[in-house]
Each structure stands twice: as structure tokens, then as C-alpha cells.
Short mmCIF file of C-alpha atoms in Angstrom, two decimals:
data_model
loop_
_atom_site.label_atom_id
_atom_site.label_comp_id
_atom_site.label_asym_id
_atom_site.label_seq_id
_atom_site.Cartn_x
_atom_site.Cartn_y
_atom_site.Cartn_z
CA UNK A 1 26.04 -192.09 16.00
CA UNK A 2 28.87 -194.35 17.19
CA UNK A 3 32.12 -192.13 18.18
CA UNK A 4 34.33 -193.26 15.60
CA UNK A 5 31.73 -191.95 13.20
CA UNK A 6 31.73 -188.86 14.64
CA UNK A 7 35.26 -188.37 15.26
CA UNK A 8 35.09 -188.67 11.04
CA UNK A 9 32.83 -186.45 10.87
CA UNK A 10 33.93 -183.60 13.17
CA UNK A 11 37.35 -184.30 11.00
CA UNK A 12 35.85 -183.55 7.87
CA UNK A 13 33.01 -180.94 8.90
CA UNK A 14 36.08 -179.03 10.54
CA UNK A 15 38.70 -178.28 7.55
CA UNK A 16 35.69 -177.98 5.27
CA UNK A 17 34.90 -174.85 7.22
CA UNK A 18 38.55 -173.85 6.94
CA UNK A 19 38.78 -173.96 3.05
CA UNK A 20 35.19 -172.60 2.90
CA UNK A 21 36.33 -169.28 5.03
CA UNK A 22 39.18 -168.90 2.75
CA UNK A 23 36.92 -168.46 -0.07
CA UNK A 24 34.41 -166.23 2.07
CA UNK A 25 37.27 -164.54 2.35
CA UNK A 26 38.52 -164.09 -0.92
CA UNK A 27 34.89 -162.89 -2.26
CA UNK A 28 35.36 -160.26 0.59
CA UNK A 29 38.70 -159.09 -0.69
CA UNK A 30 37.43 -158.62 -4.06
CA UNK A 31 33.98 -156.95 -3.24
CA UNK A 32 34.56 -154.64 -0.49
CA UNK A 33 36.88 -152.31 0.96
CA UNK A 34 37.80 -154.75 3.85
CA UNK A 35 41.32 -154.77 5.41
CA UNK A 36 43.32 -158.15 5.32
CA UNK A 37 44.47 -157.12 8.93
CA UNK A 38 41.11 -155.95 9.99
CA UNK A 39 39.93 -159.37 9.37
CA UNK A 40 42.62 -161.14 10.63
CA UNK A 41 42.32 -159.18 14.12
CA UNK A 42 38.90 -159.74 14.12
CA UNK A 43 38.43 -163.21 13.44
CA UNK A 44 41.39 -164.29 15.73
CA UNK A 45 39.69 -161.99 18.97
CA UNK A 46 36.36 -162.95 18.57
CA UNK A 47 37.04 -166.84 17.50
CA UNK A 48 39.63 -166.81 20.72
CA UNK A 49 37.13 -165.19 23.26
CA UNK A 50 34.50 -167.86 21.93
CA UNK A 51 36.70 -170.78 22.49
CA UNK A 52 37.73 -169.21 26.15
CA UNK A 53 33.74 -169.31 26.84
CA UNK A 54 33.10 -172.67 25.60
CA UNK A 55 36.11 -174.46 27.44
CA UNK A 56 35.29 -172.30 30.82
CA UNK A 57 31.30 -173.37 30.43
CA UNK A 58 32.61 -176.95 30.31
CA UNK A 59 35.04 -176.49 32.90
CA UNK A 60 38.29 -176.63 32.16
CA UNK A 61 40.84 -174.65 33.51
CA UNK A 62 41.81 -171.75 30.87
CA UNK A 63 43.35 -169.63 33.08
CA UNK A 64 46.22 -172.77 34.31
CA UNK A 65 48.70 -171.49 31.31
CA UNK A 66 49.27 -168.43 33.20
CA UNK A 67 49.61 -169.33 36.63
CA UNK A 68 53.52 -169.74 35.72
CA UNK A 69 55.75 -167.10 34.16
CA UNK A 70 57.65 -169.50 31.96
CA UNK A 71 54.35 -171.21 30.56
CA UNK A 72 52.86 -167.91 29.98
CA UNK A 73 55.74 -166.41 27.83
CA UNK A 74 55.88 -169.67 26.07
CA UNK A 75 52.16 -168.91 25.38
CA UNK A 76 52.71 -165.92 24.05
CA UNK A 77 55.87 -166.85 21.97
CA UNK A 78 53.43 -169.12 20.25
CA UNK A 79 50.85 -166.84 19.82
CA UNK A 80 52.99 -164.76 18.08
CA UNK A 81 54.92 -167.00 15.40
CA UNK A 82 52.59 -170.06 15.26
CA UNK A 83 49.64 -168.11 15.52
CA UNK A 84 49.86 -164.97 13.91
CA UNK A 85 52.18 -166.76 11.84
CA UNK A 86 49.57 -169.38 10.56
CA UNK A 87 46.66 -167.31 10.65
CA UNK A 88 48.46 -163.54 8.71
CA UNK A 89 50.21 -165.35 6.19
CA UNK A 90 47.59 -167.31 4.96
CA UNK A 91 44.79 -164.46 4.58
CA UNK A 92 48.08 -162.38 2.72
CA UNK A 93 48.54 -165.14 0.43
CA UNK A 94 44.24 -165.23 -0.24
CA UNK A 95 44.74 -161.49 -0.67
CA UNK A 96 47.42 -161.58 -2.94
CA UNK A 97 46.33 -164.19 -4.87
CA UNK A 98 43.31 -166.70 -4.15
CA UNK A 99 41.89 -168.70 -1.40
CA UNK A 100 43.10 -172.40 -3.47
CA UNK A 101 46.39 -171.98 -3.89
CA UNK A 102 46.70 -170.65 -0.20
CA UNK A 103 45.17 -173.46 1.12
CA UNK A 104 47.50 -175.61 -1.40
CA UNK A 105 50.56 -173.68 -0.90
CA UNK A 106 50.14 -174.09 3.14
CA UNK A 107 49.81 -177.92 2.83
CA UNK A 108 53.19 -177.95 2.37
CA UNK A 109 53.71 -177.60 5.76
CA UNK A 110 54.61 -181.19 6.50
CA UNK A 111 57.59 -180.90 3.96
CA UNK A 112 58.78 -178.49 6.09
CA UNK A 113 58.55 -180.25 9.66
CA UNK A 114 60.25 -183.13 7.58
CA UNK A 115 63.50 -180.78 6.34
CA UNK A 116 63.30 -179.48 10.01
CA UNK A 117 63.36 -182.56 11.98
CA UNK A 118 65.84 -183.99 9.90
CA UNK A 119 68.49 -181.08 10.63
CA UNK A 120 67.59 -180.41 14.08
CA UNK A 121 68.58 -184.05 14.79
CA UNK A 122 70.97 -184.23 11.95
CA UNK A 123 69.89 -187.97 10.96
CA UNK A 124 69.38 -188.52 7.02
CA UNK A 125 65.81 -188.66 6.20
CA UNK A 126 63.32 -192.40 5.42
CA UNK A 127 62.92 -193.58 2.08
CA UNK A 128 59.18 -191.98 2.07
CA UNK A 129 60.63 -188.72 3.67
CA UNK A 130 62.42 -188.29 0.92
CA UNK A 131 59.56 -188.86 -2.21
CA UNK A 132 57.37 -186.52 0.13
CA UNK A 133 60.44 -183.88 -0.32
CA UNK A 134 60.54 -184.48 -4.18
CA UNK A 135 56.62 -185.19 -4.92
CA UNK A 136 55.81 -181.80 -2.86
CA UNK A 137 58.64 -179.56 -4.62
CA UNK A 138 57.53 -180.88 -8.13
CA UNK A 139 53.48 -180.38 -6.87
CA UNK A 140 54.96 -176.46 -5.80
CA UNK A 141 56.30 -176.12 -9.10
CA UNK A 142 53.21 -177.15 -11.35
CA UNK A 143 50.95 -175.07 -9.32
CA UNK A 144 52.63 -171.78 -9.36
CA UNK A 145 53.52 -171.98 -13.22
CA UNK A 146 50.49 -174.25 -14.40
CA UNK A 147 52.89 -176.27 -16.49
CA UNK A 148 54.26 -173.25 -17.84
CA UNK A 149 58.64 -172.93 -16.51
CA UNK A 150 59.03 -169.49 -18.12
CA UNK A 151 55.81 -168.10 -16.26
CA UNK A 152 53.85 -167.73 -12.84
CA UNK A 153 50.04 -167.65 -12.69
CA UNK A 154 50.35 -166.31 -9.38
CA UNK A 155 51.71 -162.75 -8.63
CA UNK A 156 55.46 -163.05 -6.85
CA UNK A 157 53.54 -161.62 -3.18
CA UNK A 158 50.79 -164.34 -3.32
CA UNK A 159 53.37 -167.37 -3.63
CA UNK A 160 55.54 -166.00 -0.85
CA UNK A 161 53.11 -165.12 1.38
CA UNK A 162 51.29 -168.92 0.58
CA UNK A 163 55.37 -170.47 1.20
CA UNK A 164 55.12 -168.13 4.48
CA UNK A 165 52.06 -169.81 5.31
CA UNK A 166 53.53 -173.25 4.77
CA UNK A 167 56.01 -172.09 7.34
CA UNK A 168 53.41 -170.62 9.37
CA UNK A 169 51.30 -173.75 9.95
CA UNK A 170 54.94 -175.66 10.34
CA UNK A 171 55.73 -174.02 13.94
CA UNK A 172 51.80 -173.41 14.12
CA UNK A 173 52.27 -177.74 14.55
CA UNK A 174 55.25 -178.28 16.27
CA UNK A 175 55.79 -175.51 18.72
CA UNK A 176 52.34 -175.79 20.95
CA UNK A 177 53.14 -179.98 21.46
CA UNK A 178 54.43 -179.49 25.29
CA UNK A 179 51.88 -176.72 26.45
CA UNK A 180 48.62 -178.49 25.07
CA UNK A 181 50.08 -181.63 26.72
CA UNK A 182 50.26 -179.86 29.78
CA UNK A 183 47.02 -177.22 29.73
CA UNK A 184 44.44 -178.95 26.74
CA UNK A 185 43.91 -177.86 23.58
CA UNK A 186 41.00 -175.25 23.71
CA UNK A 187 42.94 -173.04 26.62
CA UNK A 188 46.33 -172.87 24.47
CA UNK A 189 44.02 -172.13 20.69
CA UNK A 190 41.77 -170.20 22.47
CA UNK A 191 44.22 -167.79 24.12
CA UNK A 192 46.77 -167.67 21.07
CA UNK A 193 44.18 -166.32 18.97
CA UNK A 194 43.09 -163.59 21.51
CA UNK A 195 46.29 -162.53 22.04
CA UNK A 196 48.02 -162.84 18.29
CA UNK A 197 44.52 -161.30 17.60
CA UNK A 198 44.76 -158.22 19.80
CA UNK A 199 48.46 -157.64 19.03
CA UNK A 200 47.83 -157.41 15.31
CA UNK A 201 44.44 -155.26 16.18
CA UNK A 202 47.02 -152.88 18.10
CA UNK A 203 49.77 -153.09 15.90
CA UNK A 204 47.56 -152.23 12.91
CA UNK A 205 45.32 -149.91 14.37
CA UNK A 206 42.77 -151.69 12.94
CA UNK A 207 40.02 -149.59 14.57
CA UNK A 208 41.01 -146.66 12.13
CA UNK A 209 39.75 -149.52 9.30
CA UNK A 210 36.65 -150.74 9.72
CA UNK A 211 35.24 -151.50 7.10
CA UNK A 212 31.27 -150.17 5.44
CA UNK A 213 29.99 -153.44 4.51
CA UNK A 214 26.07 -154.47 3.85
CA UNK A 215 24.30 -157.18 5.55
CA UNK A 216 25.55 -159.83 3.40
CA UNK A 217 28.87 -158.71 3.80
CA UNK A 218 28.82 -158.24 7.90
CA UNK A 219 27.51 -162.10 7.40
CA UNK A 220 30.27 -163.49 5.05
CA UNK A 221 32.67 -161.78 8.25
CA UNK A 222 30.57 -163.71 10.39
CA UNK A 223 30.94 -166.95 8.83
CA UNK A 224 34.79 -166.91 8.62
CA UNK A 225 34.84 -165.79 12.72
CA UNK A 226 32.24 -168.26 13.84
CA UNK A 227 32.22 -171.26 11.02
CA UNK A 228 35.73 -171.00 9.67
CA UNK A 229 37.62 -170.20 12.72
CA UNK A 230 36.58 -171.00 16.04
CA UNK A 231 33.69 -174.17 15.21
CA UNK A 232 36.67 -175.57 12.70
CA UNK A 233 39.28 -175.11 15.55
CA UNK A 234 36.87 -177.07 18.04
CA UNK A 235 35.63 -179.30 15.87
CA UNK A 236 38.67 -180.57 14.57
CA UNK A 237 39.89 -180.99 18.37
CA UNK A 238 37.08 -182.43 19.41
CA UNK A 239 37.53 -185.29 16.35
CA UNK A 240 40.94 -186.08 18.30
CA UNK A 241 38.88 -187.64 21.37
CA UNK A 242 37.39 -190.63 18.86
CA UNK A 243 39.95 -191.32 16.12
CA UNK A 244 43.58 -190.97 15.39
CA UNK A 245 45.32 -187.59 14.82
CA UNK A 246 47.18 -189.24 11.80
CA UNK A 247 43.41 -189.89 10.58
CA UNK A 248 42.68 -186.50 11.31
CA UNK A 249 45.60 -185.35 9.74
CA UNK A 250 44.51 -187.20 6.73
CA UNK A 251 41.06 -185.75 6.65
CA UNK A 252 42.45 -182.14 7.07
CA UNK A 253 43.05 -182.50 3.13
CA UNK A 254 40.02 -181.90 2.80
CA UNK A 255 40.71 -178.24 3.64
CA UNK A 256 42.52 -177.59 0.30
CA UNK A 257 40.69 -179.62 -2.05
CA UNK A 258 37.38 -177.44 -0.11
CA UNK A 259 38.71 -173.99 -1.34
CA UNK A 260 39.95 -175.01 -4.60
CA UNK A 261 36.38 -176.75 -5.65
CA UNK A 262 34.69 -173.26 -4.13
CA UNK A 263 36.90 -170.87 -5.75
CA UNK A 264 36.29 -172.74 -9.30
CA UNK A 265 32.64 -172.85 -8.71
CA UNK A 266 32.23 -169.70 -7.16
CA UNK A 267 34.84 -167.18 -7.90
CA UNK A 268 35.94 -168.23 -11.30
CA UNK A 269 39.32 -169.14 -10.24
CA UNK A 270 40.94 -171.37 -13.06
CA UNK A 271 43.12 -174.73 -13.00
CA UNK A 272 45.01 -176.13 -16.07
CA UNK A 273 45.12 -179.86 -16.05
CA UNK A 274 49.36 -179.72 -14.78
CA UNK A 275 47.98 -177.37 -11.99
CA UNK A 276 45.44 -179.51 -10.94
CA UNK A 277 48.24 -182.46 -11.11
CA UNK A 278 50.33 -179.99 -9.27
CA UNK A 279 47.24 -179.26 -6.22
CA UNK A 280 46.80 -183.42 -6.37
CA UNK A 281 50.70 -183.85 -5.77
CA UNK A 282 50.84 -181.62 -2.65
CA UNK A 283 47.71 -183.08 -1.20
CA UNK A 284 48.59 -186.55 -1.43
CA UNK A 285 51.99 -185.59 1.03
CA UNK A 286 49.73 -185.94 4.00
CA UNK A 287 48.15 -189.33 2.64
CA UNK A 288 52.47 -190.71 2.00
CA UNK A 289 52.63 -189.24 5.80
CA UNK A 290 49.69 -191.19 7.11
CA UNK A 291 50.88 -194.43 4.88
CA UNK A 292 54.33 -194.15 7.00
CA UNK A 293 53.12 -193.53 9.73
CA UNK A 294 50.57 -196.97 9.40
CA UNK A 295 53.29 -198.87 7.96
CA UNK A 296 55.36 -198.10 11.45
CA UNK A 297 52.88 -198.63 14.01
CA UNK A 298 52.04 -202.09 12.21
CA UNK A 299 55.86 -203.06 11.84
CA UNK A 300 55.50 -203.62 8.36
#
């Protein structure tokens, strides 16, 4: 398989697996008696730990980060708002509502970075800046009401906690730049989730929680740790080695559109044809991001 190929593929394979574990997760929160943090704590420790393994068997240097005091706090500043802030917000919003309009309501993440970097350098945003602004407010708006202005379909707790995770994924992009510059990618993921993991484990007491599941449901936990946490994480990085981010970036839609196909099919969940316009309207930020961001590097 040439590398470009499999750059695509690790792309795609890699926020399939994310939208899939939202769903996973979901049907857990529905059938058992499983705690949101429990799972959260979980996934994060174990997926971290397994990253830590993988980037020590292939020898890079995961301990580096904290062989400085300053990049060590740094590391754990991020742990704790990109990290636990990406990763608790989003299994909220699946909790409170459903995995697709999570995954939908996060994706508005680059809207965010967009407001941001436009005040913290107080310049007036492009041309395309601004239609991503407008097309991703007006996608927000059709998905939480379905076309309906007097209602929500969602309960008040899902859509903050899926605006949260928008946030969430915001400094979960912007904050770690500098460190996995400096250390890799693996060392920075994998030791963000241990740590964001074990502080909400503590924090929690998630060991007074755990949860009586059967073997199917001890399996669904163990596809969201291995498949939809730490094998999309590395995956996804790995892509980065053979194509583009900005074509990874692109391909992460597929994370949304993933968990809203899965929920339908699976769980039931239900779209009227504005919502669907709505989930379509959000999505297609990333592919007016990845347009600009073509458009510059050709000069056009």
C-alpha cells in the first residue's frame, strides 16, 4: 500500500472509531448502570498507559516532558482543560443526550479557534472566516430545534455540555501545539490521558462505582478504551507522517457523520430533514477550513 494511501486510510479508520465509541457509549448509558465518570476515568487511564507502552516499545522518549518543571506543569495544565476538557464534556453531552449530536455539537470547535484567534490578535476576520461563523451558528440552530424556533429536541444539559465540548476540543487543539513540537505526539496524548484520567478517577471516586456489567457489556467498555480511544488517537497521528493535517482534518468529519449514521441505525435516534441540513452545515465548516487553507498555500 503506497503511504499516501495509508495516511487516508489511518485518517478515516481513526475518527470512525471515535464516532463509533460514542455510540458504544451511548448503548451503555442506556442499558446499564454505568457511570459517565467511571468510563471516562477508565478509558482515559487505560488508553493513556497503552499509548505510553507503544511509544516506549518503539523508542521514543516519553519520559523527556518531565525532565523540566515548566514543561511538566504545562503538561499537566493541558491534561486538565484540553484533556479532561475534550474527553468529560463530550461523554456528558452523549449522556445527556445522544452520541450524534455530541459528535456534531463538538465539530464546532473550529468556529471557536476562529472567534479566538481573531480577538487574541484583535485583526478582523477573512471573508471565509466569517461564512464559517454564520454557516456554523445557523447549522447549531437547526440541529438543536430540528427546524422547530419555539422548541429543543435536545434536553438544555445535553446542548451545553455538547457547546462545552466544542470548547473542549478548541484548547484540546490549540494548547498542546508547542509541547508536541518539542516531545512528539504519543508522549504528550499518552500522558494527558493518564493523568486527566487518574485525576477524574480520584476526584470521582470512581472505584466506589464500578459498574455489574455482562460479557457483552465489559466488551462494548473494551471497545471504546482500546478501538475508540487509544487505536483512534494513534491512528489518526500516525496518518500525519503520510498526508497533510489539513487532509486529516478534513477526514476527521468523518467522526460525526460515523455516530450520527450508528445512532439512526442502531439506537433509533431520529433526524428531521432541517436537522440533518443543520448536522450537514456544521460538518462542511472543516471542508470551508480546508478550502482556505488550499486556496492560501496555492496563492489563489
Amino acid at each position: 500500500m503506497e503511504k499516501k494511501t495509508l495516511g487516508f486510510v489511518l485518517a478515516s479508520v481513526g475518527p470512525f472509531f471515535w464516532g463509533s465509541s460514542g455510540t458504544v457509549a451511548q448503548h451503555l448509558f442506556e442499558t446499564t448502570n454505568i457511570e459517565t465518570l467511571w468510563l471516562v476515568s477508565i478509558r482515559m487511564v487505560v488508553a493513556g498507559a497503552l499509548l505510553l507502552i507503544y511509544g516506549a516499545l518503539r523508542g521514543v522518549p516519553v519520559g523527556a516532558v518531565f525532565r523540566h518543571a515548566g514543561s511538566a506543569a504545562e503538561l499537566v495544565a493541558f491534561s486538565i482543560l484540553g484533556m479532561i476538557g475534550t474527553q468529560l464534556t463530550y461523554f456528558m453531552a452523549i449522556s445527556a443526550g445522544n452520541a450524534a449530536t455530541a459528535a456534531i455539537l463538538q465539530s464546532l470547535s473550529p468556529v471557536l479557534i476562529i472567534i479566538f484567534l481573531a480577538l487574541r490578535t484583535w485583526s478582523v476576520p477573512s471573508k471565509i472566516n466569517v461564512i464559517s461563523v454564520v454557516v456554523a451558528l445557523l447549522g447549531t440552530v437547526l440541529t438543536i430545534t430540528q427546524g422547530d424556533l419555539h422548541s429543543l429536541v435536545l434536553p438544555i444539559s445535553a446542548v451545553v455540555w455538547g457547546l462545552l465540548a466544542a470548547v473542549g476540543a478548541a484548547i484540546y487543539t490549540l494548547m498542546p501545539t508547542r509541547q508536541i513540537k518539542t516531545f512528539g505526539a504519543t508522549p504528550i496524548v499518552g500522558w494527558s490521558m493518564l493523568i486527566g484520567g487518574a485525576i477524574v478517577f480520584v476526584a470521582s471516586r470512581a472505584w466506589q462505582h464500578w459498574p455489574q456489567l455482562d460479557i457483552v457489556g465489559w466488551g462494548e467498555v473494551g471497545f471504546v478504551v482500546v478501538f475508540g480511544t487509544m487505536l483512534a488517537y494513534l491512528f489518526f497521528l500516525q496518518s500525519l507522517e503520510y498526508i497533510l493535517p489539513t487532509t486529516a482534518s478534513v477526514l476527521g468529519t468523518i467522526e460525526p457523520l460515523s455516530a450520527t449514521v450508528l445512532s439512526v441505525i442502531f439506537l433509533g435516534v431520529s433526524f428531521k430533514p432541517l436537522g440533518i441540513i443543520g448536522a450537514a452545515l456544521i460538518v462542511s465548516v472543516t471542508l470551508l477550513q480546508f478550502m482556505a487553507a488550499r486556496a492560501a498555500r496555492f496563492g489563489e
